[in-house]
Coordinates of C-alpha atoms in Angstrom, one line a residue:
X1 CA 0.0 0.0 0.0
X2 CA 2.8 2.6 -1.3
X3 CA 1.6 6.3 -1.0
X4 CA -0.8 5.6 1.5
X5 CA -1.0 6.6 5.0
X6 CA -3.3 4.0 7.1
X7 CA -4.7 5.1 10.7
X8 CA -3.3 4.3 13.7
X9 CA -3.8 4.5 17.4
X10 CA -1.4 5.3 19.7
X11 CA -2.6 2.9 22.6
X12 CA -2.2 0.2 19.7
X13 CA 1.3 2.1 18.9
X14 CA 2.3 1.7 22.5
X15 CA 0.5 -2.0 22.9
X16 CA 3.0 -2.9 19.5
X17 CA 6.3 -0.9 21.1
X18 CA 5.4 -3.3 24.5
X19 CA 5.6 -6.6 22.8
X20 CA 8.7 -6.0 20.7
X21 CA 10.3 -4.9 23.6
X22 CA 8.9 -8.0 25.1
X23 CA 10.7 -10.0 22.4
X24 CA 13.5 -8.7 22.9
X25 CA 14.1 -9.1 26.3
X26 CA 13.3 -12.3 25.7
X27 CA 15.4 -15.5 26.9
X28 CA 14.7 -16.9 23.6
X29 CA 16.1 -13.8 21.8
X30 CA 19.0 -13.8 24.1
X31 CA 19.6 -17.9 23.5
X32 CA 19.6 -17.6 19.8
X33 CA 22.2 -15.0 18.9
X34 CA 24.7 -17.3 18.3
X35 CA 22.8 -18.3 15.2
X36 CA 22.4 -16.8 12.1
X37 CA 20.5 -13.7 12.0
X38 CA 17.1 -14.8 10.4
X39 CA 16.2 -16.1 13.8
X40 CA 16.4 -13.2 15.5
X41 CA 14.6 -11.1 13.0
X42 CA 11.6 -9.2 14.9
X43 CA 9.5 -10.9 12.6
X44 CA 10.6 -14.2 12.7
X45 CA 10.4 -13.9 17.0
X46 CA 6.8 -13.1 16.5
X47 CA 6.0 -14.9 14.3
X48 CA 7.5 -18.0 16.5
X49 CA 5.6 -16.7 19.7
X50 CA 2.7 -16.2 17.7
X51 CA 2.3 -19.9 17.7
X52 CA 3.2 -20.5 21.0
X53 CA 1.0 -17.7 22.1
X54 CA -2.5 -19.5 20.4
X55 CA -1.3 -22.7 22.0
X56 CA -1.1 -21.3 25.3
X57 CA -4.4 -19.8 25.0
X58 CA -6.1 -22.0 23.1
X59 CA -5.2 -25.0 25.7
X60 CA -6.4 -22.3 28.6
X61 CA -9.8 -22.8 26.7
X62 CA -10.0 -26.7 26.5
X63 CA -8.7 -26.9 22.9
X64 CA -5.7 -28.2 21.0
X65 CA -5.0 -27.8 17.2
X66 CA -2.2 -29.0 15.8
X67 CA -2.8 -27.6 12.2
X68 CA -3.0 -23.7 13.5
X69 CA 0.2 -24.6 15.4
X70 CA 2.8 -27.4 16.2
X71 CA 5.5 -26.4 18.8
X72 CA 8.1 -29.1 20.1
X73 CA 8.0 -28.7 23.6
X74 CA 11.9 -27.9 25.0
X75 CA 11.6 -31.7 26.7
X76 CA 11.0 -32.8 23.3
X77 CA 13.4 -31.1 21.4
X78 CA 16.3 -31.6 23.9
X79 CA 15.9 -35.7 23.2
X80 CA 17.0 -34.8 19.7
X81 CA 19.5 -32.0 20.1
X82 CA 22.7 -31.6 22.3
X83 CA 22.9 -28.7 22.4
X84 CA 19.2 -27.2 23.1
X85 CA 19.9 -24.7 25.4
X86 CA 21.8 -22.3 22.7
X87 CA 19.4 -23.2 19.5
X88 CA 15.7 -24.1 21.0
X89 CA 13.6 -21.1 18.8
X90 CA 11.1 -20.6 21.6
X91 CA 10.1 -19.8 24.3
X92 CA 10.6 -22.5 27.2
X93 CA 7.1 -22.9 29.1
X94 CA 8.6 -20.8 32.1
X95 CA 9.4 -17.6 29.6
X96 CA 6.4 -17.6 27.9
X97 CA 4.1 -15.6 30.3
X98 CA 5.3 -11.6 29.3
X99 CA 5.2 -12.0 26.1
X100 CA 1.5 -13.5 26.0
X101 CA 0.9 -11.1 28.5
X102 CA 2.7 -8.1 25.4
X103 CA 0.3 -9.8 23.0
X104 CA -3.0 -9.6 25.2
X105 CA -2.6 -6.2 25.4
X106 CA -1.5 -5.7 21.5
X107 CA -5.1 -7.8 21.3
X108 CA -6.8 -5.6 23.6
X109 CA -6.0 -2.6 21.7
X110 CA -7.5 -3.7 18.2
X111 CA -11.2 -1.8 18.1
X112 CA -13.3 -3.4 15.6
X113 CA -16.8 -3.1 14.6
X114 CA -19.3 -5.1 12.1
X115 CA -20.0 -3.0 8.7
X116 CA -22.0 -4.5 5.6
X117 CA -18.8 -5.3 4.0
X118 CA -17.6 -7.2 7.5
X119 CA -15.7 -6.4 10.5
X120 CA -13.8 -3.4 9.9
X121 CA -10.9 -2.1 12.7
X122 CA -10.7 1.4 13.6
X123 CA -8.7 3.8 15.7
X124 CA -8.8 6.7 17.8
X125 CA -7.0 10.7 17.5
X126 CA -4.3 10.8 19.4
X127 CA -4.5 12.3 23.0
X128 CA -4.1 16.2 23.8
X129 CA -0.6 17.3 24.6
X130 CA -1.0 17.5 29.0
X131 CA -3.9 15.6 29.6
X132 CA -5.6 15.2 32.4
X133 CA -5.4 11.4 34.2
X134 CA -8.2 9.6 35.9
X135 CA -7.4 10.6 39.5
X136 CA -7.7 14.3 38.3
X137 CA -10.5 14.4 36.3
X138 CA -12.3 12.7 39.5
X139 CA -10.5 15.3 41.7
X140 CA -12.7 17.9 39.4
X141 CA -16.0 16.3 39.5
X142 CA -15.2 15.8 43.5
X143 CA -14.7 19.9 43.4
X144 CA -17.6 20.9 41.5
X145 CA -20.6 18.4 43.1
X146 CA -19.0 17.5 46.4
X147 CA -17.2 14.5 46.9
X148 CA -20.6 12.2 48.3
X149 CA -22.4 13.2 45.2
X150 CA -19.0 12.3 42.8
X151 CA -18.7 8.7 45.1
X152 CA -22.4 7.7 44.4
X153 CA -22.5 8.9 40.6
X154 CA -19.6 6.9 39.9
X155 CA -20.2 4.1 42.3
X156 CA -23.7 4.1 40.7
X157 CA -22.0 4.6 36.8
X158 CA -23.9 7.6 36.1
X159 CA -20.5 9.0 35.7
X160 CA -17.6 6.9 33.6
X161 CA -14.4 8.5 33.9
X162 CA -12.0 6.8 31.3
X163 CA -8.3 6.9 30.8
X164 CA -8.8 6.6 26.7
X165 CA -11.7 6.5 24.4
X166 CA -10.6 2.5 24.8
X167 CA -12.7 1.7 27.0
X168 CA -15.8 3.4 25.8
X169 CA -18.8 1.6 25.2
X170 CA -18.4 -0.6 21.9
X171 CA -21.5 2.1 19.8
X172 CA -19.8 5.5 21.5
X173 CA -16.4 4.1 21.0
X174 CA -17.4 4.0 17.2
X175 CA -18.7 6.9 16.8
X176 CA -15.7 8.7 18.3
X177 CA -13.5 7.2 16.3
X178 CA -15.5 7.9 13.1
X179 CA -15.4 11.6 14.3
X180 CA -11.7 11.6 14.2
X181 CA -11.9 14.3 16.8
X182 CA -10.6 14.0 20.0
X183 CA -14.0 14.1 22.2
X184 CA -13.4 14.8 25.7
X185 CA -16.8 14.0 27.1
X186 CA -20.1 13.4 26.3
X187 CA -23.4 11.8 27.3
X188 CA -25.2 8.8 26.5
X189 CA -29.6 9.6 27.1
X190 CA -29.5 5.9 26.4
X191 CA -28.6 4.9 29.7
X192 CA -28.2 8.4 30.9
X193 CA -24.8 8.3 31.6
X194 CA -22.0 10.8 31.5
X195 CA -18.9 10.1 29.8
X196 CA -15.4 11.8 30.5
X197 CA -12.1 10.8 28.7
X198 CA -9.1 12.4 30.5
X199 CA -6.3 11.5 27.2
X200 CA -8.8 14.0 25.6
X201 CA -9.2 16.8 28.6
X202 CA -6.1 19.2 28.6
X203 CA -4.9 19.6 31.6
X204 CA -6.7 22.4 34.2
X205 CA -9.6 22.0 31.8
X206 CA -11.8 18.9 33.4
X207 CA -13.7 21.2 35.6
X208 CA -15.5 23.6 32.7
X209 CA -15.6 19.9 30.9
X210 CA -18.1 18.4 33.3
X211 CA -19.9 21.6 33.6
X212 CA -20.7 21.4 29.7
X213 CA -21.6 17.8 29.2
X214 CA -23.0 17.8 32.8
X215 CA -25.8 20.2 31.3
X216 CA -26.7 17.9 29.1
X217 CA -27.9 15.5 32.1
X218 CA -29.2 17.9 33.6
X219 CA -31.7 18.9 30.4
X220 CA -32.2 15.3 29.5
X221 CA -33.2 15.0 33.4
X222 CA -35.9 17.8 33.1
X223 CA -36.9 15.7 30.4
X224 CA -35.9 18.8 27.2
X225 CA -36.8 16.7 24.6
X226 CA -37.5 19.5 21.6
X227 CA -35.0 19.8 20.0
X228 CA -35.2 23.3 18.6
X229 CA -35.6 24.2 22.1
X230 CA -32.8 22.0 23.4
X231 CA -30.1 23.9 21.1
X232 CA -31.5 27.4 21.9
X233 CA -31.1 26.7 25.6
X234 CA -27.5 24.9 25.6
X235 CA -26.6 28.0 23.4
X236 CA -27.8 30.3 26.2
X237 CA -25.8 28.3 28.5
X238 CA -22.3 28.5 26.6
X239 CA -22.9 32.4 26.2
X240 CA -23.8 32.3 30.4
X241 CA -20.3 30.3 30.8
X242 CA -18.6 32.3 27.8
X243 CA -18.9 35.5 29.6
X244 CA -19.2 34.3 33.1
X245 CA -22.7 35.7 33.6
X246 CA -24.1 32.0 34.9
X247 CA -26.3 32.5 37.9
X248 CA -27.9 35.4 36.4
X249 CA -31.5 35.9 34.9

């Protein structure tokens, strides 16, 4: 695909990094330097672990499949070589653990969703430059509401603060990566929950964040449901907050 630049999340960027650097510290790699360099290629010690990996898991599960992959166990491969411990291309059982651990998290990373052409992967903006974290963005919603009322919203799951849009919901997570915009927070009248993604708040900003999407709950609670009406009030609001007026009548 010369010429063409393909989307890419960073949490999969970062989840890809991880497992290289995974390989690489690898006793495997480490055992096989002294043989000729196409088995240490990265993509030849993937591509190896990759097979260990869906044996691993797949025996975790109950199932076996020779066909999808066929590893000689070290045990095994020792009866027939001398000198095992400086040519055996995988992983030993013991050193397999961080680097299925590197590819559950390269797994966990891949978004997909169903289209009518099949399942389609997609990806998220990258975050802002300073962004908030978790622990902040709850520190702000604590500040604004009062730290009960933050405690039984989030206990409750009326408000979802997330460290990426990764762990949206699958049908918001899709729509925000459709958007290609970095969208910091927003509310779902579905189940009437509020949504806050702190790799997409700038630092210093999660306090006027809530107070935006938080009038969104607040109109969907008082049950606002023309529409016309519903965009001539939030733009009333953002002129109240705009030039610091709110309170007023």
């Amino acid at each position: 695909m010369a010429g063409r630049s393909l989307p890419s999340s960073p949490f999969l960027n970062e989840a890809f990094a991880a497992l290289v650097k995974a390989l690489e510290a690898s006793p495997m790699r480490k055992r096989l330097k002294g043989l000729p360099s196409y088995w240490g290629r990265p993509t030849e010690l993937g591509a190896r672990s990759f097979e260990q990996y869906v044996i691993e898991r797949m025996e975790a599960n109950g199932y076996t499949n020779d066909f999808l992959a066929n590893v000689l166990s070290f045990e095994q491969y020792q009866e027939k070589r001398e000198d095992a411990d400086k040519t055996y291309p995988y992983h030993k059982t013991e050193e397999l653990a961080p680097v299925a651990q590197a590819f559950d998290r390269l797994f966990g990373a891949l978004k997909t969703r169903e289209t009518g052409k099949g399942v389609e992967l997609y990806s998220f903006a990258d975050p802002v430059s300073d962004p908030e974290t978790v622990e902040s963005v709850r520190a702000a919603v604590e500040k604004a509401i009062g730290a009960r009322a933050a405690a039984r919203l989030i206990e409750n799951g009326k408000i979802v603060i997330h460290a990426s849009p990764e762990s949206l919901p699958d049908g918001l997570a899709s729509a925000v990566s459709r958007s290609r915009r970095k969208v910091s927070g927003l509310y779902d009248p579905k189940t009437k929950t509020l949504h806050l993604v702190a790799a997409y708040i700038r630092r210093g900003d999660a306090g006027a964040k809530l107070r935006h999407e938080g009038w969104h709950m607040f109109l969907d609670a008082l049950q606002v449901q023309d529409r016309a009406r519903y965009k001539a009030l939030m733009k009333r609001l953002a002129l109240l907050e705009k030039f610091g007026t709110a309170g007023r009548t």
